[in-house]
Coordinates of C-alpha atoms in Angstrom, one line a residue:
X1 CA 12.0 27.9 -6.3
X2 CA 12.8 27.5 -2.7
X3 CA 9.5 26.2 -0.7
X4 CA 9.1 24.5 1.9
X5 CA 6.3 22.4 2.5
X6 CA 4.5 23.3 5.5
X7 CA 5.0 21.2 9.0
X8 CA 1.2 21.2 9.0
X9 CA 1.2 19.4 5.6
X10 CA 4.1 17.0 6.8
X11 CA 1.8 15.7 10.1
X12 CA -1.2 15.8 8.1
X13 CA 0.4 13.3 5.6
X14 CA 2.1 11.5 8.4
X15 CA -1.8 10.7 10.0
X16 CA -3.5 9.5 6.7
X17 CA -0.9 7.2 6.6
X18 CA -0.9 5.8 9.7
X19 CA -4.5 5.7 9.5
X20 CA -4.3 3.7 7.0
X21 CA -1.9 1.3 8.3
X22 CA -4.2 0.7 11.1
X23 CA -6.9 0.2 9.3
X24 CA -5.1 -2.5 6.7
X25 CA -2.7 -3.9 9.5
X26 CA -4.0 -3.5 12.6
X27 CA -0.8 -5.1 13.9
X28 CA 1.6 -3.0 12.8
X29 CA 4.5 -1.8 15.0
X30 CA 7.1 0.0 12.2
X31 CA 7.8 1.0 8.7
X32 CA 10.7 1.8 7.1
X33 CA 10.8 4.3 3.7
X34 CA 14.2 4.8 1.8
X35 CA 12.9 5.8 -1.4
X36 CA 13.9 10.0 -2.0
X37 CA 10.0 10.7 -3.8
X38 CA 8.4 8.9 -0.4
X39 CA 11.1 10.7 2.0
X40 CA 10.3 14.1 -0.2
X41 CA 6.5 13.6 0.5
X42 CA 6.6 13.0 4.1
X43 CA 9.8 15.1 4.8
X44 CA 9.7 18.0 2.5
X45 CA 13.4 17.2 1.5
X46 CA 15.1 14.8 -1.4
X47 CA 18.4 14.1 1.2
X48 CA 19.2 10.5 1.2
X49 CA 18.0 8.6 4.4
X50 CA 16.0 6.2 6.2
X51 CA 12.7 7.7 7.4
X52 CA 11.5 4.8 11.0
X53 CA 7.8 5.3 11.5
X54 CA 7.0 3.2 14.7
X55 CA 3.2 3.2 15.3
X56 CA 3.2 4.5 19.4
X57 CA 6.6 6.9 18.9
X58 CA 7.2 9.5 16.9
X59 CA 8.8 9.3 13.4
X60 CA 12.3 9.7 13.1
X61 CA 14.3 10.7 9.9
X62 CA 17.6 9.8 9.8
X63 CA 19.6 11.6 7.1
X64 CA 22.4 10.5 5.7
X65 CA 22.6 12.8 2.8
X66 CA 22.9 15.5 3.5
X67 CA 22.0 16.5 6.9
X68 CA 23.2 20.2 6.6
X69 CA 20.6 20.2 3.3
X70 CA 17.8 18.3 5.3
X71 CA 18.0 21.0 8.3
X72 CA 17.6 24.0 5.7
X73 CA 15.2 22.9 3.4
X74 CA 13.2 20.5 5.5
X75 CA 10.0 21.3 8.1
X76 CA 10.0 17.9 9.6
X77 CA 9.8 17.7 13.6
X78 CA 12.6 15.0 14.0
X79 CA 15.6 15.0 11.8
X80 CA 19.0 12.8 13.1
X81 CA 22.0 12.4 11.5
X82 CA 23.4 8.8 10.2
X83 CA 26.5 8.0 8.7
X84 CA 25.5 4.4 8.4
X85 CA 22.4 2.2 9.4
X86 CA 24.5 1.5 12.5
X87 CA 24.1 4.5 14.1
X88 CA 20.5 4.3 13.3
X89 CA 19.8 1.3 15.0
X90 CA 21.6 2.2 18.6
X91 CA 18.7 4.1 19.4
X92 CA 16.5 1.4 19.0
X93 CA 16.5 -0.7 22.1
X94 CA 14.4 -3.6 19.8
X95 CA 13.1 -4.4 16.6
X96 CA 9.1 -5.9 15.7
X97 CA 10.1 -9.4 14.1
X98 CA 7.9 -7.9 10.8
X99 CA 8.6 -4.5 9.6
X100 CA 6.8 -2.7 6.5
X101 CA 8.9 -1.6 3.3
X102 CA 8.8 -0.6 -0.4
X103 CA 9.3 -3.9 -1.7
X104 CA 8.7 -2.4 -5.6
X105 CA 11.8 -0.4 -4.8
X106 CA 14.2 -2.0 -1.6
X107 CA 16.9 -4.1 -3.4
X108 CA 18.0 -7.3 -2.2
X109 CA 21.4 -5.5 -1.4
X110 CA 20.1 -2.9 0.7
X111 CA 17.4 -5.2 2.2
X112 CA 20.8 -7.2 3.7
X113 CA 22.6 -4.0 4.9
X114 CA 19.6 -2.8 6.6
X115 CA 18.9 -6.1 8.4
X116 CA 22.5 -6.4 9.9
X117 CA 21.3 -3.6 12.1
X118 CA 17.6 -4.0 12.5
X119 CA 17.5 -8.5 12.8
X120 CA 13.6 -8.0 12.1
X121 CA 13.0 -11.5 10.4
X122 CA 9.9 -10.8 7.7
X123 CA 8.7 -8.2 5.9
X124 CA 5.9 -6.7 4.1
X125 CA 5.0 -4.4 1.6
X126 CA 3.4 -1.0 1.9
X127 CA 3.6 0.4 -1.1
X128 CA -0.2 0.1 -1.8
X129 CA -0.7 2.1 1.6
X130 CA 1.7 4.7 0.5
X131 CA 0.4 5.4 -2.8
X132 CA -2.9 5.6 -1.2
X133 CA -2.3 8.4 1.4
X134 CA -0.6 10.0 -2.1
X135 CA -3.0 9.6 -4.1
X136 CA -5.6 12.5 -2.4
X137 CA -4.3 15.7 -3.3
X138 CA -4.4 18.9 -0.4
X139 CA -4.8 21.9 -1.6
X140 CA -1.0 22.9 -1.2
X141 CA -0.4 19.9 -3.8
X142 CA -3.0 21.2 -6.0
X143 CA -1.5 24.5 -6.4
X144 CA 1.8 23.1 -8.2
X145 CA -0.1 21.1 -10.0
X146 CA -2.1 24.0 -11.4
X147 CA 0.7 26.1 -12.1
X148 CA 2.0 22.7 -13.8
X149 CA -0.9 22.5 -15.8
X150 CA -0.9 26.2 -17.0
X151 CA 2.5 26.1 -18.0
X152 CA 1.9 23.3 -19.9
X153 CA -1.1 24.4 -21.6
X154 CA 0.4 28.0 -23.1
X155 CA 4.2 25.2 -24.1
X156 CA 1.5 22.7 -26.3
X157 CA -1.2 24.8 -27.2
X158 CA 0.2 28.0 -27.9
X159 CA 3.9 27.9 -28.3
X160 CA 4.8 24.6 -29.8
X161 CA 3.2 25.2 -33.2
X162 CA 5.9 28.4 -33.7
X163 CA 9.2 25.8 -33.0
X164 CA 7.4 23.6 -36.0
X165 CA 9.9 24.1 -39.6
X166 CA 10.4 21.6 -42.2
X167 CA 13.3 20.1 -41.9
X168 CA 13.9 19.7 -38.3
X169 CA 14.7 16.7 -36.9
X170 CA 12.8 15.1 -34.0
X171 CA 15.7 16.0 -31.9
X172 CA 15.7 19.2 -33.1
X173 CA 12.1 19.5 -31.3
X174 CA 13.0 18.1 -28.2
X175 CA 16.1 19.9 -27.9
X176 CA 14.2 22.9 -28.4
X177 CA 11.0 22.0 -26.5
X178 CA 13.4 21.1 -23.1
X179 CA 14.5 25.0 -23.1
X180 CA 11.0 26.4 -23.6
X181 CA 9.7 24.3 -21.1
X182 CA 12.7 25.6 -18.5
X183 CA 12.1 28.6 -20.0
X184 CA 8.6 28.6 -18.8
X185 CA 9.0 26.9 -15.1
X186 CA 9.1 23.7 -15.6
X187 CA 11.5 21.8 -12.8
X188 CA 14.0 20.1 -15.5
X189 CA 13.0 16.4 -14.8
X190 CA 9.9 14.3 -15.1
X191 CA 10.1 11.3 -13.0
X192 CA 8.4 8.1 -12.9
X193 CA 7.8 5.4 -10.9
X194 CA 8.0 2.8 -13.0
X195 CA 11.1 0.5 -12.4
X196 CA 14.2 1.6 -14.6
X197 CA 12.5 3.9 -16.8
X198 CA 13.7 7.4 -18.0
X199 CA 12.1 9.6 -20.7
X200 CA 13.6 12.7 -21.8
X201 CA 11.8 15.9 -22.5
X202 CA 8.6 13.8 -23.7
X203 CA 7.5 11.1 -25.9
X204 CA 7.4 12.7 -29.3
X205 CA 7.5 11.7 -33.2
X206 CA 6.8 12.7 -36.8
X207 CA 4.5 10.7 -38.7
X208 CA 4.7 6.6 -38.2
X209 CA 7.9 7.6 -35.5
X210 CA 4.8 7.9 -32.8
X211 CA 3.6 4.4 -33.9
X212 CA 7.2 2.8 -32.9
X213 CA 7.5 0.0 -30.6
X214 CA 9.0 0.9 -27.2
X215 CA 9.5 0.1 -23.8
X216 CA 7.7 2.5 -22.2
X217 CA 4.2 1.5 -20.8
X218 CA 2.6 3.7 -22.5
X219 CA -0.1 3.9 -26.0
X220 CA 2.2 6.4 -27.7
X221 CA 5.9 5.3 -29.7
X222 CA 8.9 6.9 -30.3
X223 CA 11.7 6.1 -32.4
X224 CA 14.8 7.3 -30.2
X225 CA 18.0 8.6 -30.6
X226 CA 19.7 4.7 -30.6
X227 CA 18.9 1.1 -29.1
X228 CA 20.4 2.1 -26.5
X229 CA 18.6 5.4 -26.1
X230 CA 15.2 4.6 -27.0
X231 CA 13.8 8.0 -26.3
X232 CA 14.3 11.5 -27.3
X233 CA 13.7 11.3 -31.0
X234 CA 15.5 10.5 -34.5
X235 CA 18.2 12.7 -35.6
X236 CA 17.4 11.4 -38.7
X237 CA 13.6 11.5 -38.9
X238 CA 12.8 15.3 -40.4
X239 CA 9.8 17.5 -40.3
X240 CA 7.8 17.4 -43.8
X241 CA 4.5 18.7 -45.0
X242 CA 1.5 16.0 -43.9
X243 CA 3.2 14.9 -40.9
X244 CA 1.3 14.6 -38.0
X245 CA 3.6 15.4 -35.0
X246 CA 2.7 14.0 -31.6
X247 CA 3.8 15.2 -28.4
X248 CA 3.3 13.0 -24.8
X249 CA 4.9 14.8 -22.5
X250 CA 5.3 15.3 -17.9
X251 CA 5.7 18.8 -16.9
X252 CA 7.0 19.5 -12.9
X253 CA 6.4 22.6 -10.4
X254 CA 7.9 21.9 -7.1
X255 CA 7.9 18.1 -7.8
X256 CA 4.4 17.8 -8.8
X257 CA 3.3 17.3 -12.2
X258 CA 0.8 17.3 -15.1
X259 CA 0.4 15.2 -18.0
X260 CA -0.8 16.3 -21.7
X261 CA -0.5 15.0 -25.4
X262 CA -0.6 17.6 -28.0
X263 CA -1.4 16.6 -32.2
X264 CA -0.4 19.1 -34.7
X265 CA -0.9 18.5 -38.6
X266 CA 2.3 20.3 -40.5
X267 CA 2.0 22.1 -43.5
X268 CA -1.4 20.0 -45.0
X269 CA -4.5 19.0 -43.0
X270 CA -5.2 15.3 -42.4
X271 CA -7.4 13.2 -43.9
X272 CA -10.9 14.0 -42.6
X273 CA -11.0 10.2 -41.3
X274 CA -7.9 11.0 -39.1
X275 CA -9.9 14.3 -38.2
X276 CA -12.7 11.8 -37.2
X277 CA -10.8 9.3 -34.8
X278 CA -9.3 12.1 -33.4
X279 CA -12.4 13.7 -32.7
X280 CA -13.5 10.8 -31.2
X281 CA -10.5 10.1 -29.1
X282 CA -11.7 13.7 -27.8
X283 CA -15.0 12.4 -26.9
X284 CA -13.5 9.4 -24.9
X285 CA -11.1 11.6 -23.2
X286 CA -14.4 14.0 -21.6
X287 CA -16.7 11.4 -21.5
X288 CA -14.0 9.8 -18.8
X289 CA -13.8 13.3 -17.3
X290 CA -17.5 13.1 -16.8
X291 CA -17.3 10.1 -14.7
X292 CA -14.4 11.3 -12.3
X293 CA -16.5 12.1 -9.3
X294 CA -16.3 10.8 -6.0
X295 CA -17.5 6.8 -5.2
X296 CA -17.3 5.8 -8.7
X297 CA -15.1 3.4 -9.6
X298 CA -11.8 3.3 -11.7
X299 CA -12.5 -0.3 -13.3
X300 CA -16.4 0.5 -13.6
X301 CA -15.9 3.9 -15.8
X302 CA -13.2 1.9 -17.5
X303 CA -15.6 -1.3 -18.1
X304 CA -17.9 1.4 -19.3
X305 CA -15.9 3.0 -21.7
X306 CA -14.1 0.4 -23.4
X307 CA -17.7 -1.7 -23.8
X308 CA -19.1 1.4 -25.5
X309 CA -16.3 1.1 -28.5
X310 CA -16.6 -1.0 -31.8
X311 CA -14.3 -3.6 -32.3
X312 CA -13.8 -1.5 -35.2
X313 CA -12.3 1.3 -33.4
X314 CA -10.9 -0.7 -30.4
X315 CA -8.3 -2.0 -33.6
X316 CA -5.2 -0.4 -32.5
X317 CA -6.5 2.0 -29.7
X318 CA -4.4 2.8 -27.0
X319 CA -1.6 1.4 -28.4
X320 CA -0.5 0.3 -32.0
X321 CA -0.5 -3.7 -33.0
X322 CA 0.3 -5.8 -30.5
X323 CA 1.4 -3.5 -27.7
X324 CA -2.1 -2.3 -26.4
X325 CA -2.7 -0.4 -23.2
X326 CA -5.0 -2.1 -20.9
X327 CA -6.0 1.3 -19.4
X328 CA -7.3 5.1 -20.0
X329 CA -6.0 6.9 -17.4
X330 CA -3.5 7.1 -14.5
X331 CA -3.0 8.3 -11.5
X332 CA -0.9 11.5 -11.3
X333 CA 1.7 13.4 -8.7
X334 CA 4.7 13.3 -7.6
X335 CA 5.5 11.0 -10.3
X336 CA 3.6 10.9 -13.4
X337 CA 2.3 7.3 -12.8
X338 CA 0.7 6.9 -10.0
X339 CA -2.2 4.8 -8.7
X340 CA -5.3 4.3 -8.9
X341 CA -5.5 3.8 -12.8
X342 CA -8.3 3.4 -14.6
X343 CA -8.4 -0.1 -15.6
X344 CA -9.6 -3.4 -14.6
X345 CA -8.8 -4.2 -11.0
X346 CA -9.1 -0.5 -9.1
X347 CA -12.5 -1.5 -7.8
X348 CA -11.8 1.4 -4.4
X349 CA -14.1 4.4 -5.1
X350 CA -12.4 7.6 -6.7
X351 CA -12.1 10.8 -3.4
X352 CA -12.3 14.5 -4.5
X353 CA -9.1 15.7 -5.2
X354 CA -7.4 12.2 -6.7
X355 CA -6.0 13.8 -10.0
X356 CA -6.0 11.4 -13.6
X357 CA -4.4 12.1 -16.7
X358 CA -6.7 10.6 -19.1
X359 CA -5.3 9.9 -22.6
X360 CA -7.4 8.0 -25.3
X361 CA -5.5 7.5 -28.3
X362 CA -5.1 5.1 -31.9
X363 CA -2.9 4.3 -33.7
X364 CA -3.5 4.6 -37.4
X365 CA -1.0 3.0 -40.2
X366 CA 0.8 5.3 -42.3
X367 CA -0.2 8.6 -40.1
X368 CA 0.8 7.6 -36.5
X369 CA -0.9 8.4 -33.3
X370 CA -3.5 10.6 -33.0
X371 CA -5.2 11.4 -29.4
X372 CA -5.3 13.5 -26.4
X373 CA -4.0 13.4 -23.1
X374 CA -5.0 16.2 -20.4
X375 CA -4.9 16.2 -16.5
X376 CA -8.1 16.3 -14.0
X377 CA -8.7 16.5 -11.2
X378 CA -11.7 14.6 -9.3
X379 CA -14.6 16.6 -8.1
X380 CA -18.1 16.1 -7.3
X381 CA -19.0 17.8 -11.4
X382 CA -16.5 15.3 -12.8
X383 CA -13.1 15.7 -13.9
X384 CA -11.6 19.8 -14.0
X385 CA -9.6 19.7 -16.3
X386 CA -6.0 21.7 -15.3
X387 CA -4.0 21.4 -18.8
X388 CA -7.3 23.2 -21.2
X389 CA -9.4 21.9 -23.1
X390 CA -7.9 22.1 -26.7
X391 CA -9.2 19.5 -28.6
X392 CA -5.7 19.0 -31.1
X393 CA -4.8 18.2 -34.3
X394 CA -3.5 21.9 -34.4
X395 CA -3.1 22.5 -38.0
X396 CA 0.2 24.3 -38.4
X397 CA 1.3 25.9 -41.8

């Protein structure tokens, strides 16, 4: 897949940010973005760079790497190239004494090489304003994630079940799962922006595997392939009959994704009181969807929720023991976790076309986790869902 995103959709972008900015820090005289997902965003290319936003010039993205790429793939007005910040900074005649950056992802290092060049003396974050202007979807964004969510619907709901066999090993599964999803469109990677994480293929275990302590902000477990590769899934751990099999995992279409958990019961059903919290986890996950319409508020349907549970039932959900979620859904884009979440302290009222992975799920002792986990996108109905609508536990023989 070779598309470019449209110069239209670059500016556009471009304006809600600055908007923004003026609106949070009326004093603002330039930003500087390094990270490749916020160059992508505003650039339409993943070429290594520093992308100056000065608020009374026009934006300037100086590639370092590579500039040949940037030129073909990228619709941006005003692409330069750099060899080193250096060269960058000649063309700047002065520097504002504050400049805006990604402090959650600017190491010190490169903080101190950029500085050389551009002497501004503070800094502060914009991260918040960035994920902001991402967090509103356009219609051009919405179409990948559609085609994300389709995809992902026909892997987990129709295809998965027929790559179930006793015998096969968690890694079997994910091995095999990784082609199918290639296979089917997806973009090879799922990224995140959560500091020094990676997850391949998905989150996914047999049984108590999905119970597993990991490191991975997420409700869901996984067992791994080693301490040292805690994700994956057990070559050891093997596919019997009464396993519950879980599957968490991010699906990508032109660097937008969708999010979806998937519960299959192999070879015998559950226990009908697994069938029950399941069922129920199915009733959080729409009666969230339900509230996803513009001006309510993240914390507020979360509040909501979590106050209509039993402390019965609030044993163990989202997360197993001691390593409880303190949320029910997440933001969703460019990288699977985005902001807002829904959780205590995203007060700012939801906007049509913010999109939410909601996933309610418990664990349960000797089964694992049962849940759900589909994509939606905000509308003034409530949440549309873009994965289906499957309710799991797909028994498979």
């Amino acid at each position: 897949m070779n598309i470019k995103t449209p110069a239209s959709e670059l500016n556009q972008r471009m304006t809600v940010f600055c908007g923004i900015m003026d609106e949070q820090h009326p004093d603002w005289k330039m930003a500087m973005i390094f990270s490749k997902i916020n160059l992508f965003y505003f650039t339409g290319t993943y070429s290594e760079g520093m992308l100056i936003i000065e608020r009374d010039r026009s934006s300037v993205f100086w590639v370092r790497r590579s500039y040949d790429r940037a030129l073909a793939e990228s619709e941006f007005a005003n692409l330069k190239p750099m060899s080193s910040y250096r060269d960058a900074a000649l063309a700047y005649s002065s520097v504002p004494d504050e400049v805006y950056l990604e402090v959650e992802f600017v190491p010190l290092a490169m903080l101190s090489r950029v500085q050389k060049y551009f002497p501004f003396k503070n800094y502060q974050s914009l991260d918040f304003q960035l994920a902001m202007t991402r967090s509103v979807k356009s219609n051009w964004e919405l179409r990948f994630m559609e085609e994300a969510g389709e995809i992902h619907r026909s892997i987990l709901e129709e295809k998965v079940p027929g790559l179930l066999r006793e015998g096969m090993s968690e890694a079997d599964l994910a091995a095999e799962l990784f082609e199918l999803m290639v296979k089917e469109g997806h973009q090879g990677t799922a990224r995140f922006a959560m500091h020094d994480t990676d997850i391949v293929v998905a989150q996914l275990g047999f049984g108590e595997s999905s119970l597993m302590s990991t490191n991975f902000d997420g409700p869901g477990g996984n067992r791994g392939l080693s301490a040292a590769v805690p994700s994956l899934g057990s070559r050891e751990r093997l596919l019997k009959k009464g396993d519950l099999v879980f599957v968490d995992m991010g699906l990508g279409v032109n660097g937008y994704h969708s999010d979806k958990t998937m519960t299959y019961m192999f070879g015998t059903p559950l226990p009908a009181e697994v069938q029950e919290i399941q069922k129920q986890c199915v009733e959080i996950q729409n009666s969230v969807a339900a509230l996803l319409k513009p001006g309510n508020s993240p914390e507020v349907i979360y509040e909501t929720i979590m106050d209509s549970l039993s402390p019965d039932f609030q044993r163990n959900f989202m997360g197993f023991g001691s390593r409880q979620v303190k949320f029910l859904g997440h933001g969703i884009g460019l990288t699977v976790d985005e902001l807002p979440v829904v959780a205590k302290g995203f007060k700012l009222p939801l906007q049509e076309n913010m999109v939410f992975a909601v996933e309610p799920k418990k664990g349960i002792a000797g089964v694992g986790m049962v849940g759900i986990e589909n994509t939606f996108v905000v509308t003034p109905n409530g949440g549309r869902s873009i994965t289906g609508n499957h309710p799991g536990l797909i028994f498979v023989e």
